[in-house]
Amino acid sequence: MKAIITATSLLLVLGTVALGQTVTVKGTVNNQKGQPIPYAFVRDAQHNYATFADSTGAFKIKVDPSSTLSVGASNYKDVQLKLDNKTDVNIVLSEGGDDGNVASLKSGGQGSNSEFLRARDQLVSGTGTVAARAQSGREGGAGGSDVTLVKAGFVGEPTRGSRYLFEDWVPGCGINKEDGLVVEKANMYNYDKIGGDILFTNDGKSMAKVSTSQLKSFTLYDKKGHAHLYENAPEINNKPFVEVLLKTSKYIIYKRVDTKLSKADYHTDGVLEMGHRYDEYQDIDRYFFVNTAENKPHKISLKKSVLKNLMGSDADAFITAQGSRDVDEEYVKDLGNSLNNK
């Protein structure tokens, strides 16, 4: 297996300055052939505003209108674009550099000696490797299986669910203890729901954990370009990272995911068939509210009445504007954006 050095030595640390007035800029990132470049990294070169393009090369970002956009992607040359108050831009990157490519979690064709991290392989804590796959005559060890298997006299079925938040590696970036933006274009990431770790790879074969000791927060971007913010919050969960759905100077709402693996328990008495033929990762989502003045977490449900009771008049305008929209996690994130823009 390829040796892995520490996460922080792989990351480029960028400076930070005071933030001012912002506008929303949208655009696309393409190569010289007009083809979209998925997950290109886009940032305000003078501030800590940053995002990733989605799988179609499209992006949206808040920036200082007088600033410069810095855009880059693995195996492409970086581009600097002076905005001059433009809010709709099309960016073209030319090929160059040799940052390497990250293999997909879904890709096949790995060599027989390759310890490739697949979506349902089991992690061996602290080693960055995959568990042995010869356990009880089944693939994937205790981590479940992607294939049909035969065990204990019955035909098993593929594992349902996953211990990982995303089906494939996704882009991400962090904020360090000095409030600097940290990013590595060649790295891709995933979140381990059981261990609470953010994992990264730069070759699709080996991996390591992102350390909380040098980072304040880390953001993962899913295939739709939606941001998932993570912080260390031991008062919510004694795990390295916990997702933050809403964060303002007054309020925080966390999402804690408790995931467990339920083993196949199929059995029969010759007449009745009982249990399941598959292993399954089961998620239980719990939400916690913190008023920063008190700093005591309270377990909550995502309902309009609960949000109005907790935030009072602060949330009234947003809730009224949303009409009959259902309250879900995206609703809560949008509420947070609304409060931060006041």
Coordinates of C-alpha atoms in Angstrom, one line a residue:
M1 CA 0.0 0.0 0.0
K2 CA 1.2 3.5 -0.8
A3 CA 2.5 5.3 2.3
I4 CA 0.5 8.2 3.5
I5 CA 1.9 11.3 5.2
T6 CA -0.1 13.5 7.6
A7 CA -3.1 15.4 6.3
T8 CA -1.8 18.8 7.2
S9 CA 1.4 18.3 5.3
L10 CA -0.7 17.7 2.2
L11 CA -2.8 20.7 2.6
L12 CA -2.1 24.2 1.3
V13 CA -2.7 26.8 3.9
L14 CA -4.1 30.1 2.6
G15 CA -4.3 33.4 4.5
T16 CA -7.4 35.2 5.7
V17 CA -8.5 38.8 5.9
A18 CA -11.4 40.8 7.1
L19 CA -14.7 40.2 5.3
G20 CA -16.8 43.0 3.7
Q21 CA -19.7 43.4 1.4
T22 CA -20.6 40.4 -0.7
V23 CA -22.5 39.5 -3.8
T24 CA -23.4 36.1 -5.3
V25 CA -21.4 35.1 -8.4
K26 CA -22.5 32.1 -10.4
G27 CA -20.7 30.4 -13.3
T28 CA -19.2 27.4 -15.0
V29 CA -15.8 25.8 -15.2
N30 CA -14.9 24.1 -18.5
N31 CA -11.8 22.8 -20.2
Q32 CA -10.5 24.1 -23.6
K33 CA -12.7 21.7 -25.4
G34 CA -15.8 23.1 -23.8
Q35 CA -16.3 20.1 -21.5
P36 CA -17.2 20.8 -17.9
I37 CA -14.6 20.2 -15.1
P38 CA -16.4 18.6 -12.2
Y39 CA -15.5 19.7 -8.6
A40 CA -13.2 22.5 -9.6
F41 CA -12.2 24.6 -6.5
V42 CA -13.4 28.2 -6.6
R43 CA -12.4 30.8 -4.0
D44 CA -12.3 34.5 -3.4
A45 CA -8.5 35.1 -3.6
Q46 CA -8.7 37.8 -0.9
H47 CA -11.1 36.2 1.6
N48 CA -12.2 32.9 3.0
Y49 CA -15.1 32.5 0.7
A50 CA -14.8 29.1 -1.2
T51 CA -16.8 26.4 -2.8
F52 CA -16.5 23.6 -5.3
A53 CA -18.3 23.3 -8.7
D54 CA -20.8 20.5 -8.9
S55 CA -20.6 17.4 -11.2
T56 CA -21.5 19.6 -14.2
G57 CA -18.9 22.2 -13.6
A58 CA -21.5 24.8 -12.3
F59 CA -20.9 26.8 -9.1
K60 CA -22.3 29.6 -7.0
I61 CA -20.3 31.6 -4.5
K62 CA -20.5 34.7 -2.3
V63 CA -17.5 37.0 -2.9
D64 CA -16.3 40.5 -2.5
P65 CA -17.4 42.2 -5.8
S66 CA -14.0 43.9 -6.1
S67 CA -12.0 40.8 -5.5
T68 CA -10.5 38.1 -7.7
L69 CA -11.7 34.6 -8.3
S70 CA -9.0 31.8 -8.0
V71 CA -10.1 28.6 -9.8
G72 CA -8.2 25.3 -10.0
A73 CA -8.6 21.6 -10.5
S74 CA -6.4 18.6 -10.4
N75 CA -4.3 18.3 -13.7
Y76 CA -5.3 21.9 -14.8
K77 CA -3.5 25.2 -14.5
D78 CA -5.0 27.6 -12.0
V79 CA -6.7 30.7 -13.3
Q80 CA -7.1 34.1 -11.6
L81 CA -10.1 36.2 -12.8
K82 CA -10.7 39.8 -11.7
L83 CA -14.4 40.2 -11.1
D84 CA -14.9 43.9 -11.6
N85 CA -18.5 43.5 -10.2
K86 CA -19.4 40.7 -12.7
T87 CA -21.9 38.2 -11.2
D88 CA -22.0 35.7 -14.1
V89 CA -18.7 34.2 -15.3
N90 CA -17.5 31.3 -17.5
I91 CA -14.1 30.1 -16.7
V92 CA -11.8 28.0 -18.9
L93 CA -8.9 26.0 -17.5
S94 CA -6.1 24.7 -19.6
E95 CA -4.4 21.3 -19.0
G96 CA -1.3 21.3 -16.9
G97 CA 0.3 20.1 -13.7
D98 CA 0.5 16.5 -12.5
D99 CA -1.6 16.3 -9.3
G100 CA -2.9 12.8 -10.0
N101 CA -6.4 11.5 -10.2
V102 CA -8.5 10.0 -7.4
A103 CA -10.1 6.7 -8.4
S104 CA -13.8 6.3 -7.8
L105 CA -15.1 4.2 -5.0
K106 CA -17.3 2.5 -7.6
S107 CA -14.5 1.8 -10.0
G108 CA -13.3 -1.7 -10.6
G109 CA -10.1 -3.1 -12.2
Q110 CA -7.9 -2.7 -9.1
G111 CA -5.0 -5.0 -8.9
S112 CA -5.3 -8.2 -6.8
N113 CA -2.9 -6.7 -4.2
S114 CA -4.7 -3.4 -4.0
E115 CA -6.4 -2.7 -0.7
F116 CA -9.0 -0.5 -2.3
L117 CA -11.5 1.3 -0.1
R118 CA -14.9 0.5 -1.4
A119 CA -18.2 1.9 -0.1
R120 CA -18.9 -1.0 2.2
D121 CA -15.5 -2.3 3.2
Q122 CA -14.7 -2.3 6.9
L123 CA -12.1 0.2 8.2
V124 CA -9.4 -1.1 10.6
S125 CA -9.2 1.8 13.0
G126 CA -6.0 3.9 12.8
T127 CA -4.4 1.9 10.1
G128 CA -5.9 3.3 6.9
T129 CA -6.4 -0.2 5.5
V130 CA -9.3 -2.4 4.8
A131 CA -10.2 -5.4 6.9
A132 CA -9.3 -8.9 5.9
R133 CA -11.9 -10.4 3.5
A134 CA -11.6 -14.0 4.4
Q135 CA -13.8 -13.9 7.4
S136 CA -16.4 -16.7 7.6
G137 CA -16.1 -17.3 3.8
R138 CA -17.5 -13.9 2.9
E139 CA -16.4 -10.7 1.2
G140 CA -15.9 -7.6 3.2
G141 CA -15.4 -9.0 6.6
A142 CA -17.5 -7.4 9.3
G143 CA -18.1 -4.4 7.1
G144 CA -20.7 -6.1 5.0
S145 CA -20.7 -7.2 1.3
D146 CA -21.5 -5.8 -2.1
V147 CA -22.0 -9.2 -3.6
T148 CA -24.4 -12.2 -3.2
L149 CA -22.9 -14.7 -0.7
V150 CA -23.6 -18.1 0.7
K151 CA -23.4 -18.5 4.5
A152 CA -24.9 -20.8 7.1
G153 CA -27.0 -22.7 4.7
F154 CA -28.8 -19.8 3.0
V155 CA -28.2 -17.5 0.1
G156 CA -27.4 -14.1 1.5
E157 CA -28.1 -10.8 -0.2
P158 CA -25.9 -7.7 -0.6
T159 CA -25.4 -5.4 2.4
R160 CA -27.9 -2.6 2.5
G161 CA -26.9 1.0 3.5
S162 CA -23.3 2.0 4.1
R163 CA -21.1 3.2 7.0
Y164 CA -20.1 6.2 4.8
L165 CA -22.1 9.3 4.2
F166 CA -21.4 9.4 0.4
E167 CA -21.4 6.6 -2.1
D168 CA -18.2 8.0 -3.7
W169 CA -15.3 10.3 -2.8
V170 CA -16.3 14.0 -2.7
P171 CA -14.3 17.3 -2.6
G172 CA -13.8 19.3 0.6
C173 CA -11.8 22.0 2.3
G174 CA -11.2 23.2 5.9
I175 CA -10.5 26.1 8.2
N176 CA -7.5 25.8 10.4
K177 CA -6.9 27.1 14.0
E178 CA -5.6 30.4 12.6
D179 CA -8.8 30.9 10.5
G180 CA -6.9 30.1 7.3
L181 CA -8.5 28.2 4.4
V182 CA -6.9 24.8 3.7
V183 CA -7.4 22.9 0.5
E184 CA -5.7 20.2 -1.5
K185 CA -7.0 19.8 -5.1
A186 CA -5.7 16.2 -5.5
N187 CA -7.5 15.0 -2.3
M188 CA -11.1 13.7 -2.1
Y189 CA -13.0 12.9 1.0
N190 CA -15.8 10.9 2.7
Y191 CA -17.4 10.8 6.2
D192 CA -17.4 7.7 8.3
K193 CA -20.7 7.7 10.1
I194 CA -19.6 5.1 12.7
G195 CA -16.2 6.5 13.6
G196 CA -17.1 10.2 13.0
D197 CA -13.9 10.6 11.0
I198 CA -13.4 12.5 7.8
L199 CA -11.3 10.4 5.5
F200 CA -9.2 11.5 2.6
T201 CA -7.4 9.8 -0.3
N202 CA -5.2 11.1 -3.1
D203 CA -5.0 7.9 -5.1
G204 CA -8.2 6.0 -4.4
K205 CA -6.2 3.1 -2.9
S206 CA -4.8 4.4 0.4
M207 CA -6.4 6.8 2.9
A208 CA -6.0 8.6 6.2
K209 CA -8.0 10.6 8.6
V210 CA -8.3 14.4 8.7
S211 CA -7.0 15.5 12.1
T212 CA -9.1 17.7 14.3
S213 CA -6.0 19.0 16.2
Q214 CA -5.2 21.5 13.5
L215 CA -8.6 22.3 12.1
K216 CA -11.6 24.2 13.4
S217 CA -14.0 22.9 10.8
F218 CA -14.2 20.9 7.5
T219 CA -16.8 21.2 4.7
L220 CA -17.7 18.4 2.3
Y221 CA -19.5 19.0 -1.0
D222 CA -21.9 16.4 -2.3
K223 CA -22.5 15.6 -6.0
K224 CA -25.2 18.4 -6.2
G225 CA -22.7 21.0 -4.8
H226 CA -24.5 21.1 -1.4
A227 CA -22.2 21.9 1.5
H228 CA -22.0 19.7 4.6
L229 CA -20.1 21.5 7.5
Y230 CA -18.4 19.5 10.2
E231 CA -16.9 20.5 13.6
N232 CA -15.6 18.9 16.7
A233 CA -18.4 19.1 19.3
P234 CA -17.8 16.7 22.2
E235 CA -20.9 18.0 24.0
I236 CA -23.0 16.6 21.2
N237 CA -21.0 13.5 20.4
N238 CA -17.7 12.1 21.5
K239 CA -16.5 11.7 17.9
P240 CA -14.0 13.7 15.9
F241 CA -16.5 15.5 13.6
V242 CA -20.3 16.2 13.9
E243 CA -22.3 17.9 11.2
V244 CA -23.5 21.5 11.7
L245 CA -26.8 22.4 10.0
L246 CA -27.1 25.9 11.3
K247 CA -24.6 28.3 12.9
T248 CA -25.0 31.9 13.8
S249 CA -23.6 34.1 16.6
K250 CA -26.6 33.1 18.7
Y251 CA -27.7 29.6 17.6
I252 CA -26.3 26.3 16.5
I253 CA -28.1 23.2 15.3
Y254 CA -26.2 20.0 15.1
K255 CA -27.0 16.7 13.4
R256 CA -25.7 13.5 15.1
V257 CA -25.9 10.3 13.1
D258 CA -25.8 7.0 15.1
T259 CA -25.1 4.2 12.7
K260 CA -24.9 0.5 13.5
L261 CA -24.4 -2.7 11.5
S262 CA -27.2 -5.2 12.0
K263 CA -26.1 -8.7 10.9
A264 CA -28.1 -11.1 8.8
D265 CA -30.3 -13.2 11.1
Y266 CA -32.2 -15.4 8.6
H267 CA -33.4 -18.7 10.1
T268 CA -36.2 -21.2 9.5
D269 CA -37.9 -24.0 11.4
G270 CA -38.7 -25.8 8.2
V271 CA -42.1 -24.1 7.8
L272 CA -41.7 -20.4 8.7
E273 CA -38.9 -18.2 7.4
M274 CA -37.8 -15.4 9.8
G275 CA -35.2 -12.6 9.8
H276 CA -33.2 -11.0 7.1
R277 CA -30.8 -12.5 4.5
Y278 CA -28.7 -9.3 4.5
D279 CA -26.5 -7.2 6.7
E280 CA -27.7 -3.6 7.0
Y281 CA -26.3 -0.3 8.2
Q282 CA -29.0 1.5 10.0
D283 CA -28.9 5.3 10.7
I284 CA -30.6 7.1 13.5
D285 CA -30.5 10.9 13.0
R286 CA -30.7 13.1 16.1
Y287 CA -30.8 16.9 16.2
F288 CA -29.5 19.2 18.9
F289 CA -30.0 23.0 19.5
V290 CA -27.5 25.2 21.3
N291 CA -28.2 28.8 22.4
T292 CA -24.6 30.1 22.5
A293 CA -25.5 32.3 25.5
E294 CA -26.2 29.1 27.5
N295 CA -24.0 26.7 25.6
K296 CA -26.2 23.7 26.7
P297 CA -27.4 21.3 23.9
H298 CA -31.0 20.3 23.8
K299 CA -32.4 17.5 21.7
I300 CA -35.0 18.8 19.2
S301 CA -37.2 17.7 16.3
L302 CA -37.2 19.7 13.0
K303 CA -40.6 21.4 13.1
K304 CA -41.6 25.0 12.5
S305 CA -43.2 25.3 15.9
V306 CA -39.9 24.1 17.5
L307 CA -37.8 26.6 15.5
K308 CA -40.1 29.5 16.3
N309 CA -40.1 28.6 20.0
L310 CA -36.3 28.4 20.1
M311 CA -35.4 31.4 18.0
G312 CA -38.5 33.7 18.5
S313 CA -38.8 36.7 16.3
D314 CA -35.3 36.0 14.7
A315 CA -36.8 33.2 12.6
D316 CA -40.3 34.7 12.0
A317 CA -39.5 36.5 8.7
F318 CA -37.9 33.4 7.1
I319 CA -40.6 31.0 8.3
T320 CA -43.3 33.2 7.0
A321 CA -41.6 33.6 3.6
Q322 CA -41.3 29.8 3.2
G323 CA -45.1 29.3 3.4
S324 CA -46.0 25.6 3.4
R325 CA -42.5 24.3 2.6
D326 CA -41.7 21.2 4.7
V327 CA -39.0 21.6 7.4
D328 CA -36.0 19.4 6.6
E329 CA -32.2 19.7 6.9
E330 CA -32.0 22.0 3.8
Y331 CA -34.7 24.2 5.3
V332 CA -32.6 24.6 8.5
K333 CA -29.5 25.4 6.5
D334 CA -31.4 28.0 4.5
L335 CA -32.7 29.5 7.8
G336 CA -29.1 29.8 9.0
N337 CA -28.1 31.5 5.8
S338 CA -31.0 33.9 6.2
L339 CA -30.0 34.8 9.8
N340 CA -26.4 35.3 8.9
N341 CA -27.3 37.7 6.0
K342 CA -29.3 40.0 8.3

